[in-house]
Amino acid sequence: MSDRDELIDAIVSAIDADPGARPAAPLIGALTPWRPRNIHSYAVDLGPVIEVRVVATLLPLPPMYTRLTSAVRALLTGTPWEHTELRLVVTELDAAAFTASPTGRAESSPADPSVSTPEGEDTEPKYSNGTPKYSNGTRRSHDLSDQ
């Protein structure tokens, strides 16, 4: 294994260690006759510009970007790529990112039971001025029952 391959593996490991990202590997069909040794190594290109492709699993993106940039820069220290431009590319946003907490785990607790809507109170979404969001004359499907 070359120094280049070891560096790529170390970068992939750094991505795997971050709770907000995973390596963005290309899709390989089930009928592909060969399998690469480490499919995730395709998420990293070492060249005139180092490009690292990731799937974001947490929001917001800037903290993940800062953590990964620091981790990859630390791995590049002392290598021929130490001063090379680093490009971190978020290729996908995992749907779980919208439901995950900042700890990286999906929110599974129910809504706060102490907060409830009094019976009969209007729960329709409204704009800040109090105008219903559905004021264009359309009715939502659950509203059709009282016709």
Short mmCIF file of N, CA, C and O in Angstrom, two decimals:
data_model
loop_
_atom_site.label_atom_id
_atom_site.label_comp_id
_atom_site.label_asym_id
_atom_site.label_seq_id
_atom_site.Cartn_x
_atom_site.Cartn_y
_atom_site.Cartn_z
N MET A 1 0.85 -1.17 0.00
CA MET A 1 0.00 0.00 0.00
C MET A 1 0.89 1.24 0.00
O MET A 1 1.90 1.28 0.70
N SER A 2 0.52 2.22 -0.77
CA SER A 2 1.33 3.42 -0.88
C SER A 2 0.95 4.44 0.20
O SER A 2 -0.09 4.33 0.85
N ASP A 3 1.80 5.46 0.34
CA ASP A 3 1.51 6.55 1.27
C ASP A 3 0.20 7.24 0.87
O ASP A 3 -0.57 7.66 1.72
N ARG A 4 -0.01 7.34 -0.42
CA ARG A 4 -1.22 7.96 -0.95
C ARG A 4 -2.47 7.19 -0.48
O ARG A 4 -3.43 7.78 0.00
N ASP A 5 -2.44 5.86 -0.63
CA ASP A 5 -3.57 5.03 -0.20
C ASP A 5 -3.78 5.12 1.30
O ASP A 5 -4.92 5.17 1.78
N GLU A 6 -2.69 5.13 2.06
CA GLU A 6 -2.80 5.24 3.52
C GLU A 6 -3.40 6.58 3.92
O GLU A 6 -4.22 6.65 4.85
N LEU A 7 -3.01 7.65 3.22
CA LEU A 7 -3.57 8.96 3.52
C LEU A 7 -5.06 9.01 3.19
O LEU A 7 -5.86 9.52 3.98
N ILE A 8 -5.43 8.45 2.07
CA ILE A 8 -6.86 8.41 1.70
C ILE A 8 -7.64 7.62 2.74
O ILE A 8 -8.71 8.05 3.19
N ASP A 9 -7.11 6.47 3.17
CA ASP A 9 -7.79 5.69 4.20
C ASP A 9 -7.92 6.47 5.51
O ASP A 9 -8.94 6.39 6.19
N ALA A 10 -6.89 7.23 5.86
CA ALA A 10 -6.94 8.04 7.09
C ALA A 10 -7.98 9.14 6.97
O ALA A 10 -8.71 9.43 7.93
N ILE A 11 -8.10 9.76 5.80
CA ILE A 11 -9.11 10.80 5.59
C ILE A 11 -10.51 10.19 5.67
O ILE A 11 -11.41 10.76 6.30
N VAL A 12 -10.70 9.03 5.08
CA VAL A 12 -12.00 8.35 5.15
C VAL A 12 -12.33 8.01 6.60
O VAL A 12 -13.47 8.18 7.05
N SER A 13 -11.34 7.58 7.37
CA SER A 13 -11.56 7.27 8.78
C SER A 13 -11.95 8.52 9.56
O SER A 13 -12.80 8.47 10.46
N ALA A 14 -11.33 9.65 9.22
CA ALA A 14 -11.68 10.91 9.88
C ALA A 14 -13.12 11.31 9.57
O ALA A 14 -13.84 11.81 10.44
N ILE A 15 -13.55 11.08 8.34
CA ILE A 15 -14.94 11.38 7.97
C ILE A 15 -15.87 10.47 8.76
O ILE A 15 -16.88 10.91 9.31
N ASP A 16 -15.54 9.17 8.82
CA ASP A 16 -16.37 8.21 9.55
C ASP A 16 -16.47 8.55 11.03
O ASP A 16 -17.50 8.30 11.66
N ALA A 17 -15.42 9.14 11.59
CA ALA A 17 -15.41 9.47 13.01
C ALA A 17 -16.26 10.69 13.34
O ALA A 17 -16.63 10.90 14.49
N ASP A 18 -16.58 11.49 12.34
CA ASP A 18 -17.39 12.69 12.57
C ASP A 18 -18.86 12.32 12.61
O ASP A 18 -19.35 11.66 11.70
N PRO A 19 -19.60 12.76 13.64
CA PRO A 19 -21.01 12.40 13.73
C PRO A 19 -21.89 13.09 12.69
O PRO A 19 -23.02 12.69 12.46
N GLY A 20 -21.37 14.12 12.01
CA GLY A 20 -22.18 14.88 11.08
C GLY A 20 -22.00 14.54 9.63
O GLY A 20 -22.57 15.19 8.77
N ALA A 21 -21.18 13.50 9.34
CA ALA A 21 -20.92 13.19 7.93
C ALA A 21 -20.55 11.73 7.75
O ALA A 21 -20.17 11.04 8.70
N ARG A 22 -20.66 11.30 6.51
CA ARG A 22 -20.14 9.99 6.11
C ARG A 22 -19.57 10.15 4.71
O ARG A 22 -19.97 11.06 3.97
N PRO A 23 -18.64 9.30 4.31
CA PRO A 23 -18.05 9.43 2.97
C PRO A 23 -19.12 9.24 1.90
O PRO A 23 -19.99 8.39 2.02
N ALA A 24 -19.05 10.04 0.86
CA ALA A 24 -19.98 9.93 -0.27
C ALA A 24 -19.35 9.02 -1.31
O ALA A 24 -18.54 9.45 -2.12
N ALA A 25 -19.70 7.77 -1.25
CA ALA A 25 -19.15 6.78 -2.17
C ALA A 25 -20.08 6.63 -3.37
O ALA A 25 -21.29 6.80 -3.25
N PRO A 26 -19.53 6.31 -4.52
CA PRO A 26 -20.38 6.10 -5.69
C PRO A 26 -21.21 4.84 -5.54
O PRO A 26 -20.85 3.92 -4.81
N LEU A 27 -22.35 4.83 -6.20
CA LEU A 27 -23.19 3.64 -6.18
C LEU A 27 -22.61 2.59 -7.11
O LEU A 27 -22.22 2.89 -8.24
N ILE A 28 -22.56 1.38 -6.64
CA ILE A 28 -22.10 0.28 -7.47
C ILE A 28 -23.23 -0.73 -7.52
O ILE A 28 -23.70 -1.19 -6.48
N GLY A 29 -23.69 -1.04 -8.71
CA GLY A 29 -24.82 -1.94 -8.88
C GLY A 29 -24.54 -3.35 -8.40
O GLY A 29 -23.39 -3.77 -8.28
N ALA A 30 -25.59 -4.07 -8.12
CA ALA A 30 -25.48 -5.44 -7.63
C ALA A 30 -24.86 -6.36 -8.67
O ALA A 30 -24.31 -7.40 -8.34
N LEU A 31 -24.94 -5.98 -9.94
CA LEU A 31 -24.41 -6.84 -10.99
C LEU A 31 -22.97 -6.52 -11.36
O LEU A 31 -22.42 -7.11 -12.28
N THR A 32 -22.35 -5.59 -10.64
CA THR A 32 -20.96 -5.26 -10.92
C THR A 32 -20.10 -6.47 -10.58
O THR A 32 -20.18 -7.00 -9.46
N PRO A 33 -19.28 -6.95 -11.51
CA PRO A 33 -18.52 -8.18 -11.28
C PRO A 33 -17.36 -8.00 -10.29
O PRO A 33 -16.85 -8.98 -9.78
N TRP A 34 -16.96 -6.79 -10.00
CA TRP A 34 -15.85 -6.59 -9.07
C TRP A 34 -16.24 -5.60 -8.00
O TRP A 34 -17.13 -4.79 -8.17
N ARG A 35 -15.60 -5.71 -6.88
CA ARG A 35 -15.83 -4.79 -5.78
C ARG A 35 -14.47 -4.21 -5.36
O ARG A 35 -13.54 -4.95 -5.12
N PRO A 36 -14.37 -2.89 -5.28
CA PRO A 36 -13.11 -2.30 -4.83
C PRO A 36 -12.86 -2.65 -3.36
O PRO A 36 -13.80 -2.94 -2.62
N ARG A 37 -11.62 -2.61 -2.97
CA ARG A 37 -11.23 -2.95 -1.61
C ARG A 37 -11.94 -2.06 -0.59
O ARG A 37 -12.47 -2.52 0.39
N ASN A 38 -11.94 -0.78 -0.84
CA ASN A 38 -12.60 0.16 0.07
C ASN A 38 -13.37 1.16 -0.78
O ASN A 38 -12.81 2.13 -1.26
N ILE A 39 -14.65 0.93 -0.93
CA ILE A 39 -15.48 1.78 -1.79
C ILE A 39 -15.46 3.23 -1.33
O ILE A 39 -15.55 4.15 -2.13
N HIS A 40 -15.31 3.46 -0.03
CA HIS A 40 -15.33 4.82 0.49
C HIS A 40 -14.10 5.63 0.08
O HIS A 40 -14.12 6.86 0.15
N SER A 41 -13.06 4.96 -0.37
CA SER A 41 -11.87 5.70 -0.81
C SER A 41 -12.15 6.55 -2.04
O SER A 41 -11.43 7.51 -2.32
N TYR A 42 -13.24 6.25 -2.75
CA TYR A 42 -13.60 7.05 -3.91
C TYR A 42 -14.18 8.41 -3.52
O TYR A 42 -14.44 9.25 -4.37
N ALA A 43 -14.38 8.63 -2.23
CA ALA A 43 -14.88 9.92 -1.75
C ALA A 43 -13.76 10.96 -1.65
O ALA A 43 -14.02 12.12 -1.39
N VAL A 44 -12.52 10.53 -1.85
CA VAL A 44 -11.37 11.43 -1.70
C VAL A 44 -10.54 11.42 -2.97
O VAL A 44 -10.16 10.36 -3.47
N ASP A 45 -10.26 12.61 -3.50
CA ASP A 45 -9.35 12.77 -4.63
C ASP A 45 -8.15 13.58 -4.18
O ASP A 45 -8.31 14.70 -3.68
N LEU A 46 -6.97 13.01 -4.35
CA LEU A 46 -5.73 13.73 -4.06
C LEU A 46 -5.13 14.16 -5.39
O LEU A 46 -4.83 13.33 -6.23
N GLY A 47 -4.97 15.44 -5.57
CA GLY A 47 -4.42 15.96 -6.81
C GLY A 47 -4.01 17.40 -6.61
O GLY A 47 -3.70 17.80 -5.49
N PRO A 48 -4.06 18.21 -7.67
CA PRO A 48 -3.73 19.63 -7.52
C PRO A 48 -4.68 20.32 -6.54
O PRO A 48 -4.32 21.30 -5.91
N VAL A 49 -5.90 19.79 -6.43
CA VAL A 49 -6.87 20.22 -5.42
C VAL A 49 -7.34 18.94 -4.74
O VAL A 49 -7.65 17.96 -5.40
N ILE A 50 -7.37 18.95 -3.42
CA ILE A 50 -7.89 17.79 -2.69
C ILE A 50 -9.39 17.98 -2.55
O ILE A 50 -9.85 18.98 -2.02
N GLU A 51 -10.13 17.01 -3.07
CA GLU A 51 -11.59 17.08 -2.97
C GLU A 51 -12.07 15.93 -2.11
O GLU A 51 -11.74 14.77 -2.37
N VAL A 52 -12.83 16.27 -1.08
CA VAL A 52 -13.40 15.29 -0.16
C VAL A 52 -14.91 15.42 -0.27
O VAL A 52 -15.47 16.48 0.00
N ARG A 53 -15.57 14.33 -0.68
CA ARG A 53 -17.02 14.34 -0.86
C ARG A 53 -17.70 13.61 0.30
O ARG A 53 -17.30 12.49 0.65
N VAL A 54 -18.69 14.28 0.88
CA VAL A 54 -19.36 13.71 2.05
C VAL A 54 -20.87 13.83 1.90
O VAL A 54 -21.38 14.64 1.14
N VAL A 55 -21.56 12.99 2.67
CA VAL A 55 -23.00 13.09 2.85
C VAL A 55 -23.20 13.67 4.24
O VAL A 55 -22.69 13.11 5.22
N ALA A 56 -23.87 14.79 4.35
CA ALA A 56 -24.12 15.41 5.65
C ALA A 56 -25.27 14.69 6.34
O ALA A 56 -26.31 14.45 5.75
N THR A 57 -25.04 14.33 7.60
CA THR A 57 -26.06 13.62 8.37
C THR A 57 -26.63 14.46 9.50
O THR A 57 -27.54 14.02 10.19
N LEU A 58 -26.08 15.65 9.70
CA LEU A 58 -26.55 16.57 10.73
C LEU A 58 -26.57 17.99 10.19
O LEU A 58 -25.76 18.34 9.33
N LEU A 59 -27.46 18.78 10.71
CA LEU A 59 -27.49 20.20 10.44
C LEU A 59 -27.18 20.93 11.73
O LEU A 59 -27.45 20.41 12.80
N PRO A 60 -26.60 22.07 11.69
CA PRO A 60 -26.20 22.89 10.55
C PRO A 60 -24.88 22.41 9.96
O PRO A 60 -24.11 21.69 10.60
N LEU A 61 -24.63 22.82 8.73
CA LEU A 61 -23.44 22.37 8.01
C LEU A 61 -22.13 23.03 8.47
O LEU A 61 -21.10 22.36 8.48
N PRO A 62 -22.10 24.32 8.81
CA PRO A 62 -20.81 24.95 9.14
C PRO A 62 -20.00 24.26 10.23
O PRO A 62 -18.78 24.11 10.08
N PRO A 63 -20.59 23.78 11.35
CA PRO A 63 -19.76 23.09 12.34
C PRO A 63 -19.13 21.80 11.79
O PRO A 63 -17.98 21.50 12.08
N MET A 64 -19.90 21.06 10.98
CA MET A 64 -19.36 19.84 10.37
C MET A 64 -18.21 20.20 9.43
O MET A 64 -17.17 19.56 9.43
N TYR A 65 -18.39 21.24 8.66
CA TYR A 65 -17.36 21.70 7.73
C TYR A 65 -16.09 22.06 8.49
O TYR A 65 -14.98 21.66 8.11
N THR A 66 -16.22 22.78 9.58
CA THR A 66 -15.06 23.19 10.38
C THR A 66 -14.34 21.98 10.97
O THR A 66 -13.11 21.89 10.91
N ARG A 67 -15.11 21.03 11.53
CA ARG A 67 -14.50 19.83 12.13
C ARG A 67 -13.76 19.01 11.08
O ARG A 67 -12.61 18.60 11.30
N LEU A 68 -14.40 18.77 9.93
CA LEU A 68 -13.76 17.95 8.90
C LEU A 68 -12.55 18.64 8.29
O LEU A 68 -11.53 17.99 8.03
N THR A 69 -12.65 19.94 8.04
CA THR A 69 -11.52 20.67 7.48
C THR A 69 -10.32 20.59 8.42
O THR A 69 -9.20 20.32 7.97
N SER A 70 -10.55 20.78 9.71
CA SER A 70 -9.46 20.70 10.69
C SER A 70 -8.86 19.30 10.73
O SER A 70 -7.64 19.13 10.79
N ALA A 71 -9.73 18.29 10.73
CA ALA A 71 -9.25 16.90 10.80
C ALA A 71 -8.42 16.53 9.57
O ALA A 71 -7.35 15.91 9.68
N VAL A 72 -8.89 16.92 8.38
CA VAL A 72 -8.17 16.58 7.15
C VAL A 72 -6.87 17.38 7.07
O VAL A 72 -5.82 16.83 6.72
N ARG A 73 -6.90 18.65 7.43
CA ARG A 73 -5.67 19.46 7.42
C ARG A 73 -4.62 18.87 8.35
O ARG A 73 -3.43 18.84 8.02
N ALA A 74 -5.04 18.36 9.50
CA ALA A 74 -4.09 17.74 10.43
C ALA A 74 -3.44 16.50 9.81
O ALA A 74 -2.25 16.25 9.99
N LEU A 75 -4.23 15.73 9.04
CA LEU A 75 -3.69 14.53 8.38
C LEU A 75 -2.74 14.89 7.25
O LEU A 75 -1.83 14.11 6.92
N LEU A 76 -2.94 16.05 6.64
CA LEU A 76 -2.10 16.46 5.50
C LEU A 76 -0.75 17.03 5.94
O LEU A 76 0.17 17.14 5.12
N THR A 77 -0.62 17.37 7.21
CA THR A 77 0.62 17.95 7.71
C THR A 77 1.78 16.97 7.48
O THR A 77 1.70 15.80 7.81
N GLY A 78 2.84 17.48 6.86
CA GLY A 78 4.03 16.67 6.59
C GLY A 78 3.94 15.83 5.33
O GLY A 78 4.83 15.01 5.07
N THR A 79 2.90 15.99 4.54
CA THR A 79 2.76 15.24 3.29
C THR A 79 2.98 16.21 2.12
O THR A 79 2.98 17.42 2.30
N PRO A 80 3.14 15.68 0.92
CA PRO A 80 3.27 16.55 -0.25
C PRO A 80 2.02 17.40 -0.50
O PRO A 80 2.07 18.37 -1.24
N TRP A 81 0.90 17.07 0.13
CA TRP A 81 -0.35 17.80 -0.08
C TRP A 81 -0.64 18.80 1.04
O TRP A 81 -1.72 19.35 1.13
N GLU A 82 0.36 19.06 1.88
CA GLU A 82 0.16 19.91 3.06
C GLU A 82 -0.40 21.29 2.72
O GLU A 82 -1.27 21.80 3.41
N HIS A 83 0.06 21.89 1.64
CA HIS A 83 -0.36 23.25 1.29
C HIS A 83 -1.32 23.28 0.09
O HIS A 83 -1.55 24.33 -0.49
N THR A 84 -1.87 22.12 -0.25
CA THR A 84 -2.78 22.02 -1.38
C THR A 84 -4.16 22.53 -0.98
O THR A 84 -4.59 22.37 0.17
N GLU A 85 -4.85 23.15 -1.93
CA GLU A 85 -6.21 23.62 -1.68
C GLU A 85 -7.09 22.44 -1.31
O GLU A 85 -7.03 21.37 -1.93
N LEU A 86 -7.90 22.61 -0.28
CA LEU A 86 -8.81 21.57 0.18
C LEU A 86 -10.24 21.99 -0.13
O LEU A 86 -10.67 23.08 0.23
N ARG A 87 -10.95 21.11 -0.80
CA ARG A 87 -12.35 21.38 -1.15
C ARG A 87 -13.21 20.30 -0.52
O ARG A 87 -13.09 19.12 -0.85
N LEU A 88 -14.08 20.71 0.39
CA LEU A 88 -15.03 19.79 1.01
C LEU A 88 -16.37 19.98 0.32
O LEU A 88 -16.92 21.07 0.29
N VAL A 89 -16.88 18.89 -0.28
CA VAL A 89 -18.10 18.96 -1.07
C VAL A 89 -19.18 18.11 -0.40
O VAL A 89 -18.99 16.92 -0.19
N VAL A 90 -20.29 18.75 -0.06
CA VAL A 90 -21.43 18.01 0.47
C VAL A 90 -22.27 17.60 -0.73
O VAL A 90 -22.91 18.43 -1.37
N THR A 91 -22.22 16.32 -1.06
CA THR A 91 -22.92 15.83 -2.25
C THR A 91 -24.38 15.51 -1.99
O THR A 91 -25.19 15.52 -2.90
N GLU A 92 -24.70 15.19 -0.73
CA GLU A 92 -26.06 14.84 -0.37
C GLU A 92 -26.34 15.32 1.04
O GLU A 92 -25.42 15.47 1.84
N LEU A 93 -27.60 15.49 1.32
CA LEU A 93 -28.05 15.78 2.67
C LEU A 93 -28.96 14.64 3.08
O LEU A 93 -30.02 14.44 2.48
N ASP A 94 -28.52 13.87 4.05
CA ASP A 94 -29.30 12.72 4.51
C ASP A 94 -30.61 13.22 5.12
O ASP A 94 -30.63 14.20 5.85
N ALA A 95 -31.69 12.53 4.81
CA ALA A 95 -33.00 12.94 5.33
C ALA A 95 -33.02 12.94 6.86
O ALA A 95 -33.73 13.72 7.47
N ALA A 96 -32.23 12.09 7.47
CA ALA A 96 -32.17 12.04 8.93
C ALA A 96 -31.63 13.33 9.52
O ALA A 96 -31.86 13.62 10.70
N ALA A 97 -30.93 14.13 8.74
CA ALA A 97 -30.39 15.40 9.24
C ALA A 97 -31.50 16.34 9.68
O ALA A 97 -31.30 17.17 10.56
N PHE A 98 -32.69 16.18 9.11
CA PHE A 98 -33.79 17.07 9.46
C PHE A 98 -34.46 16.66 10.76
O PHE A 98 -35.18 17.44 11.35
N THR A 99 -34.25 15.42 11.20
CA THR A 99 -34.88 14.95 12.42
C THR A 99 -33.87 14.66 13.51
O THR A 99 -34.25 14.27 14.61
N ALA A 100 -32.59 14.83 13.23
CA ALA A 100 -31.56 14.50 14.20
C ALA A 100 -31.30 15.68 15.13
O ALA A 100 -31.44 16.83 14.76
N SER A 101 -30.91 15.34 16.34
CA SER A 101 -30.53 16.37 17.30
C SER A 101 -29.06 16.71 17.08
O SER A 101 -28.36 15.99 16.38
N PRO A 102 -28.56 17.75 17.71
CA PRO A 102 -27.14 18.10 17.56
C PRO A 102 -26.19 17.00 18.03
O PRO A 102 -25.03 17.01 17.70
N THR A 103 -26.69 16.02 18.80
CA THR A 103 -25.83 14.92 19.24
C THR A 103 -25.69 13.86 18.17
O THR A 103 -24.91 12.94 18.33
N GLY A 104 -26.47 13.97 17.09
CA GLY A 104 -26.37 13.00 16.02
C GLY A 104 -27.40 11.89 16.11
O GLY A 104 -27.44 11.01 15.27
N ARG A 105 -28.23 11.94 17.13
CA ARG A 105 -29.24 10.91 17.29
C ARG A 105 -30.61 11.48 16.93
O ARG A 105 -30.90 12.63 17.23
N ALA A 106 -31.43 10.67 16.32
CA ALA A 106 -32.76 11.12 15.93
C ALA A 106 -33.58 11.44 17.17
O ALA A 106 -33.47 10.77 18.18
N GLU A 107 -34.36 12.47 17.07
CA GLU A 107 -35.24 12.83 18.18
C GLU A 107 -36.33 11.78 18.27
O GLU A 107 -37.07 11.56 17.34
N SER A 108 -36.44 11.12 19.42
CA SER A 108 -37.44 10.09 19.56
C SER A 108 -38.43 10.39 20.67
O SER A 108 -39.39 9.67 20.86
N SER A 109 -38.18 11.45 21.44
CA SER A 109 -39.07 11.76 22.55
C SER A 109 -40.34 12.42 22.02
O SER A 109 -40.29 13.20 21.07
N PRO A 110 -41.47 12.10 22.61
CA PRO A 110 -42.72 12.72 22.16
C PRO A 110 -42.72 14.21 22.52
O PRO A 110 -41.90 14.67 23.30
N ALA A 111 -43.67 14.91 21.94
CA ALA A 111 -43.79 16.34 22.23
C ALA A 111 -44.04 16.53 23.72
O ALA A 111 -44.55 15.65 24.42
N ASP A 112 -43.68 17.67 24.22
CA ASP A 112 -43.82 17.99 25.63
C ASP A 112 -45.29 17.88 26.03
O ASP A 112 -46.13 18.65 25.53
N PRO A 113 -45.64 16.96 26.93
CA PRO A 113 -47.05 16.79 27.30
C PRO A 113 -47.60 17.98 28.07
O PRO A 113 -48.79 18.16 28.17
N SER A 114 -46.74 18.79 28.66
CA SER A 114 -47.22 19.94 29.42
C SER A 114 -47.75 21.03 28.50
O SER A 114 -48.44 21.94 28.94
N VAL A 115 -47.40 20.96 27.20
CA VAL A 115 -47.89 21.94 26.24
C VAL A 115 -49.01 21.28 25.46
O VAL A 115 -48.78 20.35 24.72
N SER A 116 -50.21 21.75 25.66
CA SER A 116 -51.34 21.16 24.95
C SER A 116 -52.22 22.27 24.41
O SER A 116 -52.22 23.39 24.90
N THR A 117 -52.99 21.92 23.41
CA THR A 117 -53.92 22.86 22.82
C THR A 117 -55.28 22.66 23.48
O THR A 117 -55.79 21.54 23.49
N PRO A 118 -55.84 23.72 24.06
CA PRO A 118 -57.17 23.56 24.67
C PRO A 118 -58.17 23.07 23.63
O PRO A 118 -58.09 23.44 22.46
N GLU A 119 -59.09 22.23 24.08
CA GLU A 119 -60.08 21.67 23.17
C GLU A 119 -60.89 22.77 22.51
O GLU A 119 -61.30 23.72 23.14
N GLY A 120 -61.07 22.66 21.20
CA GLY A 120 -61.83 23.63 20.45
C GLY A 120 -61.01 24.81 19.95
O GLY A 120 -61.49 25.61 19.17
N GLU A 121 -59.76 24.93 20.39
CA GLU A 121 -58.94 26.05 19.93
C GLU A 121 -58.48 25.80 18.50
O GLU A 121 -58.13 24.68 18.14
N ASP A 122 -58.45 26.84 17.70
CA ASP A 122 -58.04 26.75 16.30
C ASP A 122 -56.54 26.49 16.23
O ASP A 122 -55.74 27.24 16.78
N THR A 123 -56.14 25.40 15.56
CA THR A 123 -54.72 25.06 15.44
C THR A 123 -54.22 25.25 14.01
O THR A 123 -53.13 24.81 13.69
N GLU A 124 -55.04 25.89 13.16
CA GLU A 124 -54.63 26.13 11.78
C GLU A 124 -53.41 27.03 11.76
O GLU A 124 -53.32 27.98 12.54
N PRO A 125 -52.43 26.78 10.87
CA PRO A 125 -51.27 27.65 10.77
C PRO A 125 -51.69 29.05 10.34
O PRO A 125 -52.57 29.22 9.49
N LYS A 126 -51.07 30.04 10.95
CA LYS A 126 -51.40 31.42 10.62
C LYS A 126 -50.11 32.20 10.36
O LYS A 126 -49.06 31.85 10.87
N TYR A 127 -50.24 33.24 9.56
CA TYR A 127 -49.13 34.16 9.37
C TYR A 127 -49.00 35.01 10.62
O TYR A 127 -49.89 35.01 11.49
N SER A 128 -47.90 35.75 10.73
CA SER A 128 -47.66 36.55 11.93
C SER A 128 -48.75 37.59 12.17
O SER A 128 -48.97 38.00 13.30
N ASN A 129 -49.48 38.01 11.13
CA ASN A 129 -50.56 38.99 11.32
C ASN A 129 -51.89 38.33 11.69
O ASN A 129 -52.90 38.99 11.81
N GLY A 130 -51.90 37.00 11.86
CA GLY A 130 -53.10 36.28 12.26
C GLY A 130 -53.93 35.75 11.12
O GLY A 130 -54.89 35.03 11.33
N THR A 131 -53.59 36.07 9.88
CA THR A 131 -54.31 35.59 8.71
C THR A 131 -54.03 34.10 8.52
O THR A 131 -52.86 33.69 8.56
N PRO A 132 -55.07 33.29 8.34
CA PRO A 132 -54.82 31.86 8.11
C PRO A 132 -53.99 31.65 6.84
O PRO A 132 -54.16 32.35 5.85
N LYS A 133 -53.11 30.68 6.90
CA LYS A 133 -52.26 30.39 5.74
C LYS A 133 -53.07 29.80 4.59
O LYS A 133 -52.64 29.83 3.46
N TYR A 134 -54.25 29.28 4.88
CA TYR A 134 -55.07 28.68 3.84
C TYR A 134 -56.26 29.59 3.54
O TYR A 134 -57.39 29.17 3.49
N SER A 135 -55.99 30.87 3.34
CA SER A 135 -57.08 31.83 3.15
C SER A 135 -57.43 32.04 1.69
O SER A 135 -58.19 32.93 1.36
N ASN A 136 -56.92 31.21 0.79
CA ASN A 136 -57.20 31.40 -0.63
C ASN A 136 -58.48 30.69 -1.08
O ASN A 136 -58.72 30.52 -2.25
N GLY A 137 -59.28 30.26 -0.13
CA GLY A 137 -60.54 29.61 -0.48
C GLY A 137 -60.43 28.10 -0.56
O GLY A 137 -61.43 27.41 -0.67
N THR A 138 -59.25 27.55 -0.51
CA THR A 138 -59.10 26.10 -0.55
C THR A 138 -59.30 25.55 0.84
O THR A 138 -59.07 26.22 1.83
N ARG A 139 -59.70 24.32 0.90
CA ARG A 139 -59.89 23.67 2.17
C ARG A 139 -59.02 22.44 2.21
O ARG A 139 -58.83 21.76 1.22
N ARG A 140 -58.49 22.18 3.35
CA ARG A 140 -57.69 20.96 3.50
C ARG A 140 -58.62 19.78 3.61
O ARG A 140 -59.78 19.91 4.00
N SER A 141 -58.14 18.60 3.28
CA SER A 141 -58.99 17.41 3.20
C SER A 141 -59.72 17.12 4.51
O SER A 141 -60.87 16.70 4.48
N HIS A 142 -59.11 17.36 5.64
CA HIS A 142 -59.80 17.05 6.91
C HIS A 142 -60.91 18.06 7.20
O HIS A 142 -61.76 17.82 8.02
N ASP A 143 -60.92 19.20 6.51
CA ASP A 143 -61.95 20.20 6.70
C ASP A 143 -63.22 19.88 5.92
O ASP A 143 -64.24 20.52 6.12
N LEU A 144 -63.17 18.94 5.00
CA LEU A 144 -64.31 18.64 4.14
C LEU A 144 -65.42 17.92 4.88
O LEU A 144 -66.55 17.88 4.42
N SER A 145 -65.11 17.36 6.04
CA SER A 145 -66.12 16.58 6.77
C SER A 145 -67.25 17.44 7.30
O SER A 145 -68.34 16.96 7.53
N ASP A 146 -67.03 18.75 7.50
CA ASP A 146 -68.09 19.58 8.06
C ASP A 146 -68.90 20.31 6.98
O ASP A 146 -69.54 21.30 7.23
N GLN A 147 -68.91 19.79 5.77
CA GLN A 147 -69.72 20.40 4.69
C GLN A 147 -71.09 19.84 4.69
O GLN A 147 -71.36 18.73 5.03
#
